[in-house]
Short mmCIF file of C-alpha atoms in Angstrom, two decimals:
data_model
loop_
_atom_site.label_atom_id
_atom_site.label_comp_id
_atom_site.label_asym_id
_atom_site.label_seq_id
_atom_site.Cartn_x
_atom_site.Cartn_y
_atom_site.Cartn_z
CA UNK A 7 -16.39 20.95 9.43
CA UNK A 8 -14.01 18.79 7.37
CA UNK A 9 -14.84 15.77 9.52
CA UNK A 10 -18.58 16.27 8.93
CA UNK A 11 -17.96 16.63 5.19
CA UNK A 12 -15.92 13.42 5.14
CA UNK A 13 -18.65 11.57 7.04
CA UNK A 14 -21.32 12.73 4.57
CA UNK A 15 -19.15 11.61 1.66
CA UNK A 16 -18.70 8.17 3.22
CA UNK A 17 -22.44 8.01 3.94
CA UNK A 18 -23.02 8.09 0.17
CA UNK A 19 -20.82 5.02 -0.34
CA UNK A 20 -22.71 3.21 2.41
CA UNK A 21 -25.97 3.53 0.42
CA UNK A 22 -24.75 1.04 -2.19
CA UNK A 23 -25.19 -2.70 -1.67
CA UNK A 24 -26.02 -5.81 -3.70
CA UNK A 25 -29.65 -4.72 -4.05
CA UNK A 26 -28.93 -1.04 -4.65
CA UNK A 27 -26.33 -0.89 -7.42
CA UNK A 28 -27.08 2.57 -8.84
CA UNK A 29 -28.60 5.79 -7.51
CA UNK A 30 -29.23 9.26 -8.87
CA UNK A 31 -28.77 12.55 -7.04
CA UNK A 32 -32.44 13.03 -5.96
CA UNK A 33 -32.51 9.49 -4.53
CA UNK A 34 -29.27 9.99 -2.60
CA UNK A 35 -30.41 13.38 -1.31
CA UNK A 36 -33.70 11.88 -0.10
CA UNK A 37 -32.06 8.89 1.60
CA UNK A 38 -29.51 11.06 3.42
CA UNK A 39 -31.72 14.08 4.05
CA UNK A 40 -29.18 16.34 2.35
CA UNK A 41 -29.67 19.13 -0.20
CA UNK A 42 -29.05 18.02 -3.77
CA UNK A 43 -26.36 20.69 -4.12
CA UNK A 44 -24.44 19.11 -1.24
CA UNK A 45 -24.83 15.63 -2.75
CA UNK A 46 -23.52 16.89 -6.10
CA UNK A 47 -20.43 18.28 -4.35
CA UNK A 48 -19.67 15.01 -2.56
CA UNK A 49 -20.29 12.95 -5.69
CA UNK A 50 -17.94 15.14 -7.71
CA UNK A 51 -15.15 14.39 -5.24
CA UNK A 52 -15.91 10.65 -5.23
CA UNK A 53 -15.99 10.62 -9.03
CA UNK A 54 -12.67 12.47 -9.32
CA UNK A 55 -11.06 9.94 -6.98
CA UNK A 56 -12.56 6.95 -8.81
CA UNK A 57 -14.82 5.77 -6.00
CA UNK A 58 -18.01 6.22 -8.04
CA UNK A 59 -18.84 6.22 -11.76
CA UNK A 60 -21.54 8.28 -13.48
CA UNK A 61 -23.58 6.76 -16.29
CA UNK A 62 -25.11 8.67 -19.22
CA UNK A 63 -28.56 8.67 -17.58
CA UNK A 64 -27.30 10.44 -14.44
CA UNK A 65 -27.08 7.39 -12.18
CA UNK A 66 -24.04 6.73 -10.04
CA UNK A 67 -22.52 3.35 -9.14
CA UNK A 68 -19.43 2.23 -7.27
CA UNK A 69 -16.14 2.84 -9.07
CA UNK A 70 -13.23 0.59 -9.94
CA UNK A 71 -11.01 2.21 -7.29
CA UNK A 72 -12.93 0.20 -4.70
CA UNK A 73 -12.15 -2.99 -6.61
CA UNK A 74 -8.45 -2.28 -6.21
CA UNK A 75 -8.88 -1.70 -2.47
CA UNK A 76 -10.93 -4.88 -2.16
CA UNK A 77 -8.15 -6.85 -3.84
CA UNK A 78 -5.67 -5.47 -1.32
CA UNK A 79 -7.89 -6.44 1.61
CA UNK A 80 -8.52 -9.88 0.14
CA UNK A 81 -4.81 -10.44 -0.39
CA UNK A 82 -4.06 -9.46 3.22
CA UNK A 83 -6.73 -11.82 4.52
CA UNK A 84 -5.57 -14.67 2.31
CA UNK A 85 -1.90 -14.28 3.14
CA UNK A 86 -2.70 -14.23 6.86
CA UNK A 87 -4.75 -17.42 6.59
CA UNK A 88 -2.00 -19.08 4.54
CA UNK A 89 0.80 -17.87 6.80
CA UNK A 90 -0.69 -18.75 10.20
CA UNK A 91 0.08 -22.50 10.22
CA UNK A 92 3.50 -21.87 8.70
CA UNK A 93 4.25 -19.26 11.36
CA UNK A 94 3.16 -21.58 14.15
CA UNK A 95 5.55 -24.22 12.86
CA UNK A 96 8.33 -21.64 12.48
CA UNK A 97 7.86 -20.53 16.09
CA UNK A 98 7.93 -24.17 17.17
CA UNK A 99 11.14 -24.83 15.18
CA UNK A 100 13.01 -21.69 16.32
CA UNK A 101 11.34 -21.16 19.72
CA UNK A 102 11.09 -17.46 18.85
CA UNK A 103 8.32 -15.00 17.99
CA UNK A 104 7.38 -14.84 14.31
CA UNK A 105 5.99 -11.74 12.59
CA UNK A 106 4.13 -11.15 9.30
CA UNK A 107 4.34 -7.62 7.89
CA UNK A 108 2.99 -5.81 4.81
CA UNK A 109 3.81 -2.32 3.57
CA UNK A 110 1.27 0.47 3.27
CA UNK A 111 2.53 3.60 1.51
CA UNK A 112 5.54 4.67 3.58
CA UNK A 113 4.79 2.55 6.61
CA UNK A 114 4.45 -1.12 7.51
CA UNK A 115 1.53 -2.92 9.12
CA UNK A 116 1.77 -6.05 11.24
CA UNK A 117 -0.81 -8.60 10.07
CA UNK A 118 0.03 -11.42 12.44
CA UNK A 119 2.36 -12.49 15.21
CA UNK A 120 2.89 -15.89 16.79
CA UNK A 121 4.57 -15.60 20.17
CA UNK A 122 7.01 -18.12 21.57
CA UNK A 123 6.56 -19.67 25.00
CA UNK A 124 8.91 -16.90 26.16
CA UNK A 125 7.20 -13.85 24.60
CA UNK A 126 9.02 -10.55 24.16
CA UNK A 127 7.73 -7.00 23.85
CA UNK A 128 8.14 -5.79 20.28
CA UNK A 129 6.61 -2.93 18.29
CA UNK A 130 5.40 -5.40 15.64
CA UNK A 131 2.19 -6.58 17.28
CA UNK A 132 -0.91 -7.53 15.33
CA UNK A 133 -2.61 -4.47 13.85
CA UNK A 134 0.23 -2.12 14.74
CA UNK A 135 1.70 0.37 12.25
CA UNK A 136 5.49 0.25 12.44
CA UNK A 137 8.38 2.11 10.76
CA UNK A 138 9.38 0.90 7.31
CA UNK A 139 13.05 1.82 7.69
CA UNK A 140 14.13 -0.14 10.77
CA UNK A 141 14.02 -3.68 12.07
CA UNK A 142 14.47 -6.86 10.05
CA UNK A 143 10.73 -7.25 9.32
CA UNK A 144 10.49 -3.82 7.73
CA UNK A 145 13.85 -3.80 5.98
CA UNK A 146 13.03 -7.13 4.33
CA UNK A 147 10.17 -5.23 2.69
CA UNK A 148 11.97 -1.95 2.02
CA UNK A 149 14.95 -3.62 0.33
CA UNK A 150 12.67 -4.84 -2.46
CA UNK A 151 10.40 -1.80 -2.88
CA UNK A 152 12.73 0.45 -4.87
CA UNK A 153 14.95 3.39 -4.02
CA UNK A 154 12.16 5.90 -4.61
CA UNK A 155 10.46 4.58 -1.47
CA UNK A 156 13.63 5.15 0.55
CA UNK A 157 13.89 8.67 -0.88
CA UNK A 158 10.24 9.27 0.03
CA UNK A 159 10.85 8.22 3.63
CA UNK A 160 13.60 10.80 4.05
CA UNK A 161 11.87 13.52 2.02
CA UNK A 162 8.71 13.09 4.10
CA UNK A 163 10.56 13.28 7.41
CA UNK A 164 9.54 9.78 8.47
CA UNK A 165 12.98 8.62 9.55
CA UNK A 166 13.89 9.19 13.19
CA UNK A 167 15.88 7.56 15.96
CA UNK A 168 14.12 4.90 18.01
CA UNK A 169 17.27 3.55 19.63
CA UNK A 170 20.95 4.35 19.27
CA UNK A 171 21.12 1.62 16.60
CA UNK A 172 18.44 3.00 14.27
CA UNK A 173 19.95 3.79 10.86
CA UNK A 174 18.97 7.38 10.07
CA UNK A 175 21.57 8.17 7.40
CA UNK A 176 20.19 7.67 3.89
CA UNK A 177 23.44 6.44 2.35
CA UNK A 178 24.02 3.98 5.19
CA UNK A 179 20.45 2.67 4.95
CA UNK A 180 20.71 2.21 1.19
CA UNK A 181 23.97 0.33 1.64
CA UNK A 182 22.32 -1.94 4.21
CA UNK A 183 19.44 -2.60 1.79
CA UNK A 184 21.91 -3.63 -0.93
CA UNK A 185 23.39 -6.17 1.51
CA UNK A 186 19.89 -7.47 2.26
CA UNK A 187 19.15 -7.98 -1.43
CA UNK A 188 22.49 -9.75 -1.91
CA UNK A 189 22.04 -12.07 1.08
CA UNK A 190 18.29 -12.53 0.71
CA UNK A 191 17.53 -11.65 4.32
CA UNK A 192 17.60 -8.73 6.74
CA UNK A 193 19.18 -8.46 10.20
CA UNK A 194 18.48 -6.04 13.00
CA UNK A 195 20.12 -5.64 16.38
CA UNK A 196 17.99 -3.31 18.48
CA UNK A 197 17.14 -0.86 15.68
CA UNK A 198 13.53 -0.31 16.79
CA UNK A 199 13.18 -2.26 20.04
CA UNK A 200 16.14 -2.21 22.42
CA UNK A 201 17.58 -5.60 23.20
CA UNK A 202 15.71 -7.35 20.38
CA UNK A 203 17.49 -9.14 17.53
CA UNK A 204 15.53 -10.13 14.44
CA UNK A 205 15.94 -11.73 11.04
CA UNK A 206 13.54 -11.14 8.16
CA UNK A 207 12.93 -12.37 4.62
CA UNK A 208 10.67 -11.08 1.84
CA UNK A 209 7.58 -12.94 0.65
CA UNK A 210 7.13 -12.61 -3.12
CA UNK A 211 4.07 -13.12 -5.31
CA UNK A 212 3.99 -15.01 -8.61
CA UNK A 213 5.37 -11.91 -10.37
CA UNK A 214 8.34 -11.82 -7.98
CA UNK A 215 7.04 -8.63 -6.36
CA UNK A 216 7.40 -8.26 -2.61
CA UNK A 217 4.01 -8.36 -0.87
CA UNK A 218 4.98 -9.15 2.72
CA UNK A 219 7.84 -10.10 5.01
CA UNK A 220 8.30 -12.90 7.50
CA UNK A 221 10.62 -12.52 10.46
CA UNK A 222 11.67 -14.03 13.75
CA UNK A 223 12.57 -11.94 16.79
CA UNK A 224 13.87 -12.62 20.26
CA UNK A 225 16.01 -11.28 23.12
CA UNK A 226 19.51 -10.32 21.98
CA UNK A 227 21.36 -12.67 24.34
CA UNK A 228 19.38 -15.71 23.27
CA UNK A 229 19.25 -14.92 19.56
CA UNK A 230 22.99 -14.31 19.21
CA UNK A 231 23.72 -17.67 20.83
CA UNK A 232 21.82 -19.43 18.05
CA UNK A 233 23.19 -20.39 14.64
CA UNK A 234 22.37 -17.60 12.21
CA UNK A 235 22.48 -19.87 9.17
CA UNK A 236 20.03 -22.30 10.75
CA UNK A 237 17.60 -19.53 11.71
CA UNK A 238 17.73 -18.01 8.23
CA UNK A 239 17.25 -21.44 6.63
CA UNK A 240 14.09 -21.96 8.71
CA UNK A 241 12.88 -18.48 7.69
CA UNK A 242 13.50 -18.95 3.99
CA UNK A 243 11.87 -22.37 4.01
CA UNK A 244 8.78 -20.92 5.73
CA UNK A 245 8.58 -18.02 3.25
CA UNK A 246 8.78 -20.47 0.35
CA UNK A 247 5.97 -22.53 1.89
CA UNK A 248 3.76 -19.42 1.97
CA UNK A 249 4.75 -18.36 -1.55
CA UNK A 250 3.64 -21.68 -3.01
CA UNK A 251 0.01 -20.72 -2.32
CA UNK A 252 0.18 -17.14 -3.63
#
């Protein structure tokens, strides 16, 4: 029943386009074949949430909440387009897989990956939702999001063990995040994916707010043989290249 109600509510939003900018209740009811009482109920919810606005003459139009969501989508698309060539060069320079991540509420979403010629299996694959509390990609985001986000992760029961190296103690995680902020980059040794070492750095917008993270990941044996300073320098240089266009 709830699913049907949600579908009917979304059907109302689908009626609006560039040619149909405003509709009243009788018009919506006719187009959807729904009783006006049902349409009123769905519109009330959409109005409360900011997805539609009601004018004085009883017509409804799309609300400003959708503008905010559109900006988020546009930013994600833009940052992916900007980051792709930089990531390809980073993978070429380091010979490791590169990952672009953004945060979404109390989780992280992988926007893009560029695999090395020796690909590895990692949780951060394009389109995947990944934990925000473990792995260099995610911690490079979390370290710059504020302590209330960390508190929310633990209060909401999000934090769990993925491997024996996952940090599940709040105090220990907060301490690690302080180190990340001090050093400017995150490190993970098998926290989410066993046998995978990764380094991650934040990507900041013009207001110095974190909007994404860039990381490199590879097999533990190979990664630990490489010079950490050199890898981090490549990462930071790549992040700065992306930031210049944001």
